[in-house]
PDB file of C-alpha atoms and ligand atoms in Angstrom:
ATOM      1  CA  MET F   1      33.861  11.262  40.106  1.00 50.00           C
ATOM      2  CA  LYS F   2      34.370   7.479  39.555  1.00 54.00           C
ATOM      3  CA  TYR F   3      31.384   7.092  38.079  1.00 56.00           C
ATOM      4  CA  SER F   4      31.962  10.351  35.105  1.00 64.00           C
ATOM      5  CA  ILE F   5      33.229   8.017  32.125  1.00 62.00           C
ATOM      6  CA  GLN F   6      30.566   5.176  33.050  1.00 69.00           C
ATOM      7  CA  THR F   7      27.989   7.006  33.435  1.00 70.00           C
ATOM      8  CA  PRO F   8      27.451   8.680  30.230  1.00 69.00           C
ATOM      9  CA  LEU F   9      28.276   5.077  28.540  1.00 69.00           C
ATOM     10  CA  LEU F  10      25.807   3.101  30.536  1.00 71.00           C
ATOM     11  CA  VAL F  11      23.141   5.870  29.655  1.00 73.00           C
ATOM     12  CA  LEU F  12      23.622   5.181  26.144  1.00 73.00           C
ATOM     13  CA  VAL F  13      23.806   1.475  26.227  1.00 72.00           C
ATOM     14  CA  HIS F  14      20.428   1.786  28.101  1.00 74.00           C
ATOM     15  CA  LEU F  15      19.196   4.143  25.012  1.00 72.00           C
ATOM     16  CA  VAL F  16      20.616   2.113  22.584  1.00 70.00           C
ATOM     17  CA  PHE F  17      18.667  -0.995  23.799  1.00 68.00           C
ATOM     18  CA  LEU F  18      15.858   0.365  23.785  1.00 67.00           C
ATOM     19  CA  ILE F  19      15.587   1.587  20.771  1.00 65.00           C
ATOM     20  CA  VAL F  20      16.392  -1.803  19.856  1.00 64.00           C
ATOM     21  CA  GLN F  21      13.717  -2.777  21.554  1.00 65.00           C
ATOM     22  CA  THR F  22      11.312  -0.627  20.277  1.00 63.00           C
ATOM     23  CA  GLN F  23      12.276  -1.452  16.899  1.00 60.00           C
ATOM     24  CA  SER F  24      12.016  -4.831  17.066  1.00 65.00           C
ATOM     25  CA  GLN F  25       8.860  -4.320  18.491  1.00 64.00           C
ATOM     26  CA  SER F  26       7.224  -2.697  15.555  1.00 68.00           C
ATOM     27  CA  THR F  27       8.873  -5.365  13.564  1.00 75.00           C
ATOM     28  CA  ASP F  28       7.539  -8.058  15.099  1.00 90.00           C
ATOM     29  CA  LEU F  29       4.017  -6.522  14.195  1.00 94.00           C
ATOM     30  CA  LEU F  30       4.885  -5.964  10.962  1.00 95.00           C
ATOM     31  CA  SER F  31       5.714  -9.391  10.419  1.00 95.00           C
ATOM     32  CA  LYS F  32       3.071 -10.660  12.450  1.00 96.00           C
ATOM     33  CA  THR F  33       0.440  -8.925  10.320  1.00 97.00           C
ATOM     34  CA  CYS F  34       1.838  -9.183   6.978  1.00 98.00           C
ATOM     35  CA  LYS F  35       2.200 -12.901   7.654  1.00 98.00           C
ATOM     36  CA  LYS F  36      -1.590 -12.871   8.108  1.00 98.00           C
ATOM     37  CA  THR F  37      -1.744 -10.603   3.917  1.00 98.00           C
ATOM     38  CA  PRO F  38      -1.416 -12.850   0.653  1.00 98.00           C
ATOM     39  CA  TYR F  39       1.996 -11.607  -0.156  1.00 98.00           C
ATOM     40  CA  TYR F  40       4.149 -11.205   2.667  1.00 98.00           C
ATOM     41  CA  ASP F  41       7.349  -9.786   0.881  1.00 98.00           C
ATOM     42  CA  LEU F  42       5.109  -6.818  -0.669  1.00 98.00           C
ATOM     43  CA  CYS F  43       3.732  -6.364   2.732  1.00 98.00           C
ATOM     44  CA  LEU F  44       6.455  -6.169   4.616  1.00 97.00           C
ATOM     45  CA  SER F  45       7.894  -3.603   2.088  1.00 97.00           C
ATOM     46  CA  SER F  46       5.895  -1.230   1.793  1.00 98.00           C
ATOM     47  CA  LEU F  47       4.937  -0.725   5.286  1.00 97.00           C
ATOM     48  CA  GLN F  48       8.699  -0.501   5.833  1.00 95.00           C
ATOM     49  CA  SER F  49       8.926   2.389   3.004  1.00 95.00           C
ATOM     50  CA  SER F  50       6.940   4.333   5.084  1.00 95.00           C
ATOM     51  CA  PRO F  51       8.563   6.312   8.267  1.00 93.00           C
ATOM     52  CA  GLN F  52       5.242   5.671  10.259  1.00 93.00           C
ATOM     53  CA  SER F  53       4.706   2.584  10.218  1.00 93.00           C
ATOM     54  CA  SER F  54       7.200   1.886  13.299  1.00 90.00           C
ATOM     55  CA  ASN F  55       4.858   3.567  15.493  1.00 89.00           C
ATOM     56  CA  SER F  56       1.532   2.761  13.883  1.00 94.00           C
ATOM     57  CA  ASP F  57      -1.071   0.205  15.788  1.00 95.00           C
ATOM     58  CA  ILE F  58      -2.927  -2.490  12.826  1.00 96.00           C
ATOM     59  CA  ALA F  59      -5.326   0.441  12.176  1.00 96.00           C
ATOM     60  CA  GLY F  60      -2.438   2.316  11.194  1.00 97.00           C
ATOM     61  CA  LEU F  61      -0.529  -0.014   9.362  1.00 97.00           C
ATOM     62  CA  ALA F  62      -3.855  -0.603   7.105  1.00 98.00           C
ATOM     63  CA  HIS F  63      -4.044   3.431   6.567  1.00 97.00           C
ATOM     64  CA  ILE F  64       0.111   3.183   5.209  1.00 98.00           C
ATOM     65  CA  MET F  65      -1.446   0.517   2.977  1.00 98.00           C
ATOM     66  CA  ALA F  66      -4.527   2.537   1.660  1.00 98.00           C
ATOM     67  CA  ASP F  67      -2.395   5.465   0.983  1.00 98.00           C
ATOM     68  CA  LEU F  68      -0.352   3.345  -1.172  1.00 98.00           C
ATOM     69  CA  VAL F  69      -3.223   1.886  -2.870  1.00 98.00           C
ATOM     70  CA  LEU F  70      -4.657   5.166  -4.029  1.00 98.00           C
ATOM     71  CA  SER F  71      -1.144   6.387  -4.964  1.00 98.00           C
ATOM     72  CA  ASN F  72      -0.087   3.871  -7.082  1.00 98.00           C
ATOM     73  CA  ALA F  73      -3.818   3.570  -8.642  1.00 98.00           C
ATOM     74  CA  THR F  74      -3.465   7.434  -9.363  1.00 98.00           C
ATOM     75  CA  ASP F  75       0.144   6.986 -10.697  1.00 98.00           C
ATOM     76  CA  THR F  76      -0.997   3.791 -13.046  1.00 98.00           C
ATOM     77  CA  LEU F  77      -4.108   6.362 -14.412  1.00 98.00           C
ATOM     78  CA  ASP F  78      -1.426   9.133 -15.433  1.00 98.00           C
ATOM     79  CA  TYR F  79       0.876   6.730 -16.876  1.00 98.00           C
ATOM     80  CA  ILE F  80      -2.651   5.767 -18.790  1.00 98.00           C
ATOM     81  CA  HIS F  81      -2.831   8.552 -20.068  1.00 98.00           C
ATOM     82  CA  SER F  82       0.001   9.553 -20.950  1.00 98.00           C
ATOM     83  CA  LEU F  83       0.452   6.243 -23.151  1.00 97.00           C
ATOM     84  CA  LEU F  84      -3.416   7.556 -24.881  1.00 97.00           C
ATOM     85  CA  LYS F  85      -1.597  10.891 -25.702  1.00 97.00           C
ATOM     86  CA  GLN F  86       1.270   8.794 -27.902  1.00 96.00           C
ATOM     87  CA  SER F  87      -2.090   8.423 -30.142  1.00 87.00           C
ATOM     88  CA  PRO F  88      -1.361   4.681 -29.978  1.00 85.00           C
ATOM     89  CA  GLU F  89      -2.794   1.810 -32.383  1.00 90.00           C
ATOM     90  CA  ALA F  90      -6.769   0.914 -32.610  1.00 87.00           C
ATOM     91  CA  ASP F  91      -5.780  -2.785 -30.492  1.00 89.00           C
ATOM     92  CA  LEU F  92      -4.044  -0.506 -28.137  1.00 94.00           C
ATOM     93  CA  GLN F  93      -6.218   2.574 -28.064  1.00 95.00           C
ATOM     94  CA  LYS F  94      -9.280   0.490 -27.128  1.00 95.00           C
ATOM     95  CA  PRO F  95      -7.769  -1.247 -23.984  1.00 97.00           C
ATOM     96  CA  LEU F  96      -6.074   1.560 -22.932  1.00 97.00           C
ATOM     97  CA  ALA F  97      -9.425   3.856 -23.258  1.00 97.00           C
ATOM     98  CA  ASN F  98     -11.302   0.962 -21.057  1.00 97.00           C
ATOM     99  CA  CYS F  99      -8.769   1.116 -18.475  1.00 98.00           C
ATOM    100  CA  ALA F 100      -8.837   4.626 -17.877  1.00 98.00           C
ATOM    101  CA  GLU F 101     -12.531   4.597 -17.494  1.00 98.00           C
ATOM    102  CA  LEU F 102     -11.904   1.573 -14.729  1.00 98.00           C
ATOM    103  CA  TYR F 103      -9.443   3.627 -13.120  1.00 98.00           C
ATOM    104  CA  ILE F 104     -10.760   6.947 -12.921  1.00 98.00           C
ATOM    105  CA  PRO F 105     -13.050   6.397 -10.798  1.00 98.00           C
ATOM    106  CA  VAL F 106     -11.378   4.540  -8.513  1.00 98.00           C
ATOM    107  CA  VAL F 107      -8.647   7.023  -7.913  1.00 98.00           C
ATOM    108  CA  LYS F 108     -11.191  10.026  -7.711  1.00 98.00           C
ATOM    109  CA  TYR F 109     -14.099   8.665  -5.781  1.00 98.00           C
ATOM    110  CA  THR F 110     -13.882   5.044  -4.494  1.00 98.00           C
ATOM    111  CA  LEU F 111     -10.133   5.317  -2.856  1.00 98.00           C
ATOM    112  CA  PRO F 112     -10.166   8.633  -1.362  1.00 98.00           C
ATOM    113  CA  GLN F 113     -14.150   7.683   0.072  1.00 98.00           C
ATOM    114  CA  SER F 114     -12.735   4.823   1.351  1.00 98.00           C
ATOM    115  CA  ILE F 115      -9.690   6.350   2.874  1.00 98.00           C
ATOM    116  CA  ASP F 116     -11.919   8.501   4.712  1.00 98.00           C
ATOM    117  CA  ALA F 117     -13.941   5.620   6.135  1.00 98.00           C
ATOM    118  CA  LEU F 118     -10.912   3.820   7.931  1.00 97.00           C
ATOM    119  CA  SER F 119     -10.353   7.524   9.492  1.00 96.00           C
ATOM    120  CA  ASN F 120     -14.144   7.404  10.904  1.00 97.00           C
ATOM    121  CA  GLY F 121     -13.393   3.656  12.079  1.00 96.00           C
ATOM    122  CA  HIS F 122     -15.795   2.636   9.097  1.00 97.00           C
ATOM    123  CA  TYR F 123     -13.992  -0.789   8.364  1.00 97.00           C
ATOM    124  CA  GLY F 124     -16.123  -2.780   6.456  1.00 96.00           C
ATOM    125  CA  PHE F 125     -17.317   0.147   3.877  1.00 96.00           C
ATOM    126  CA  ALA F 126     -13.456   0.962   3.530  1.00 97.00           C
ATOM    127  CA  ASN F 127     -13.131  -2.721   2.622  1.00 97.00           C
ATOM    128  CA  TYR F 128     -15.772  -2.801   0.113  1.00 97.00           C
ATOM    129  CA  GLY F 129     -14.260  -0.065  -1.963  1.00 97.00           C
ATOM    130  CA  ILE F 130     -10.526  -1.069  -1.357  1.00 98.00           C
ATOM    131  CA  SER F 131     -11.244  -4.565  -2.861  1.00 98.00           C
ATOM    132  CA  ASP F 132     -13.162  -2.934  -5.779  1.00 98.00           C
ATOM    133  CA  ALA F 133      -9.987  -0.922  -6.731  1.00 98.00           C
ATOM    134  CA  ALA F 134      -8.290  -4.803  -7.545  1.00 98.00           C
ATOM    135  CA  LYS F 135     -11.374  -6.302  -9.391  1.00 98.00           C
ATOM    136  CA  GLU F 136     -11.327  -2.875 -11.665  1.00 98.00           C
ATOM    137  CA  ALA F 137      -7.252  -3.336 -12.043  1.00 98.00           C
ATOM    138  CA  GLN F 138      -8.107  -7.013 -13.008  1.00 98.00           C
ATOM    139  CA  ALA F 139     -11.067  -5.780 -15.491  1.00 98.00           C
ATOM    140  CA  CYS F 140      -8.344  -3.363 -17.005  1.00 98.00           C
ATOM    141  CA  GLU F 141      -5.766  -6.311 -17.464  1.00 98.00           C
ATOM    142  CA  LYS F 142      -7.703  -8.278 -19.045  1.00 97.00           C
ATOM    143  CA  GLY F 143      -9.088  -5.543 -21.893  1.00 96.00           C
ATOM    144  CA  PHE F 144      -5.609  -6.401 -23.183  1.00 95.00           C
ATOM    145  CA  SER F 145      -5.574  -9.277 -26.039  1.00 89.00           C
ATOM    146  CA  GLY F 146      -2.891  -8.737 -28.050  1.00 81.00           C
ATOM    147  CA  SER F 147       0.971  -9.268 -27.291  1.00 83.00           C
ATOM    148  CA  THR F 148       1.553  -5.878 -25.826  1.00 91.00           C
ATOM    149  CA  LYS F 149       0.292  -5.439 -22.483  1.00 95.00           C
ATOM    150  CA  PRO F 150       1.629  -1.939 -21.079  1.00 96.00           C
ATOM    151  CA  LEU F 151       0.056  -2.574 -17.908  1.00 98.00           C
ATOM    152  CA  THR F 152       0.573  -5.622 -16.451  1.00 98.00           C
ATOM    153  CA  ASP F 153       3.325  -4.609 -13.774  1.00 98.00           C
ATOM    154  CA  ARG F 154       1.117  -1.294 -12.694  1.00 98.00           C
ATOM    155  CA  ASN F 155      -2.227  -3.605 -12.465  1.00 98.00           C
ATOM    156  CA  THR F 156      -0.435  -6.530 -10.845  1.00 98.00           C
ATOM    157  CA  LEU F 157       0.450  -4.245  -8.233  1.00 98.00           C
ATOM    158  CA  VAL F 158      -1.966  -2.604  -7.998  1.00 98.00           C
ATOM    159  CA  SER F 159      -4.284  -5.156  -7.379  1.00 98.00           C
ATOM    160  CA  CYS F 160      -1.826  -7.051  -4.926  1.00 98.00           C
ATOM    161  CA  LEU F 161      -1.718  -3.697  -2.527  1.00 98.00           C
ATOM    162  CA  SER F 162      -5.722  -3.809  -2.801  1.00 98.00           C
ATOM    163  CA  GLU F 163      -6.006  -7.119  -1.148  1.00 98.00           C
ATOM    164  CA  VAL F 164      -2.538  -6.488   1.601  1.00 98.00           C
ATOM    165  CA  ALA F 165      -4.778  -3.666   2.333  1.00 98.00           C
ATOM    166  CA  VAL F 166      -8.215  -5.558   2.703  1.00 98.00           C
ATOM    167  CA  ALA F 167      -6.480  -8.067   4.548  1.00 98.00           C
ATOM    168  CA  ILE F 168      -5.181  -5.935   7.535  1.00 98.00           C
ATOM    169  CA  ILE F 169      -8.018  -4.459   7.522  1.00 98.00           C
ATOM    170  CA  ASN F 170      -9.509  -7.602   8.365  1.00 97.00           C
ATOM    171  CA  LEU F 171      -7.050  -8.174  10.916  1.00 97.00           C
ATOM    172  CA  VAL F 172      -8.504  -4.913  12.628  1.00 96.00           C
ATOM    173  CA  LEU F 173     -12.164  -6.102  12.351  1.00 93.00           C
ATOM    174  CA  GLY F 174     -11.320  -9.369  13.879  1.00 88.00           C
TER     175      GLY F 174
HETATM  176  C1  NAG G   1       3.259   1.767  -5.371  1.00 59.92           C
HETATM  177  O1  NAG G   1       3.467   0.811  -4.774  1.00 59.92           O
HETATM  178  C2  NAG G   1       5.162   0.562  -4.086  1.00 59.92           C
HETATM  179  C3  NAG G   1       4.876  -0.693  -3.399  1.00 59.92           C
HETATM  180  O2  NAG G   1       4.794  -0.182  -2.135  1.00 59.92           O
HETATM  181  C4  NAG G   1       5.713   1.430  -3.677  1.00 59.92           C
HETATM  182  O3  NAG G   1       7.474   0.881  -3.662  1.00 59.92           O
HETATM  183  C5  NAG G   1       5.929   2.459  -4.782  1.00 59.92           C
HETATM  184  O4  NAG G   1       6.389   3.588  -4.276  1.00 59.92           O
HETATM  185  C6  NAG G   1       4.450   2.899  -5.144  1.00 59.92           C
HETATM  186  N1  NAG G   1       4.102   3.769  -6.011  1.00 59.92           N
HETATM  187  C7  NAG G   1       3.835   5.424  -5.865  1.00 59.92           C
HETATM  188  C8  NAG G   1       3.739   6.254  -6.918  1.00 59.92           C
HETATM  189  O5  NAG G   1       2.971   5.284  -4.709  1.00 59.92           O
END
């Protein structure tokens, strides 16, 4: 009876220790992985925002990043459409329409196919498509010549997230 209080306490201490240990292991993998990408902070905060990242291997982290690229690109395309609906001036309308043309195939085909490829272990093909997303975001940005550049933040984010995803996939490829 002497241990009736101590025993549960010990179990609790042990449990807390285990949780802390597991968490620091996954944080370790995240920071180790992100250090090998061009944007450490973005990589880390992006992966940490996903609850799945704590029990993912590197391939799983690549998948989480690829999903983030797709959701960001989709969000950007929606935003482009909403700007186009506001009938902007011609000098803005043209580059926006150009951006929609660049983003539509990325959102509809390239990224979904890349994510499928990732699930099937076709990492090279996946990388090809995800790098394309970065290229199209940069091409979209270059289309704005005036002082109004409504998509800079979003294009930069899509481009950087893509580069991070590509770097993580390269780690999987070894
Ligand atoms: C875009 O990526 C950022 C950075 O990871 C994330 O915080 C944000 O939720 C993403 N946006 C969408 C719409 O997925």
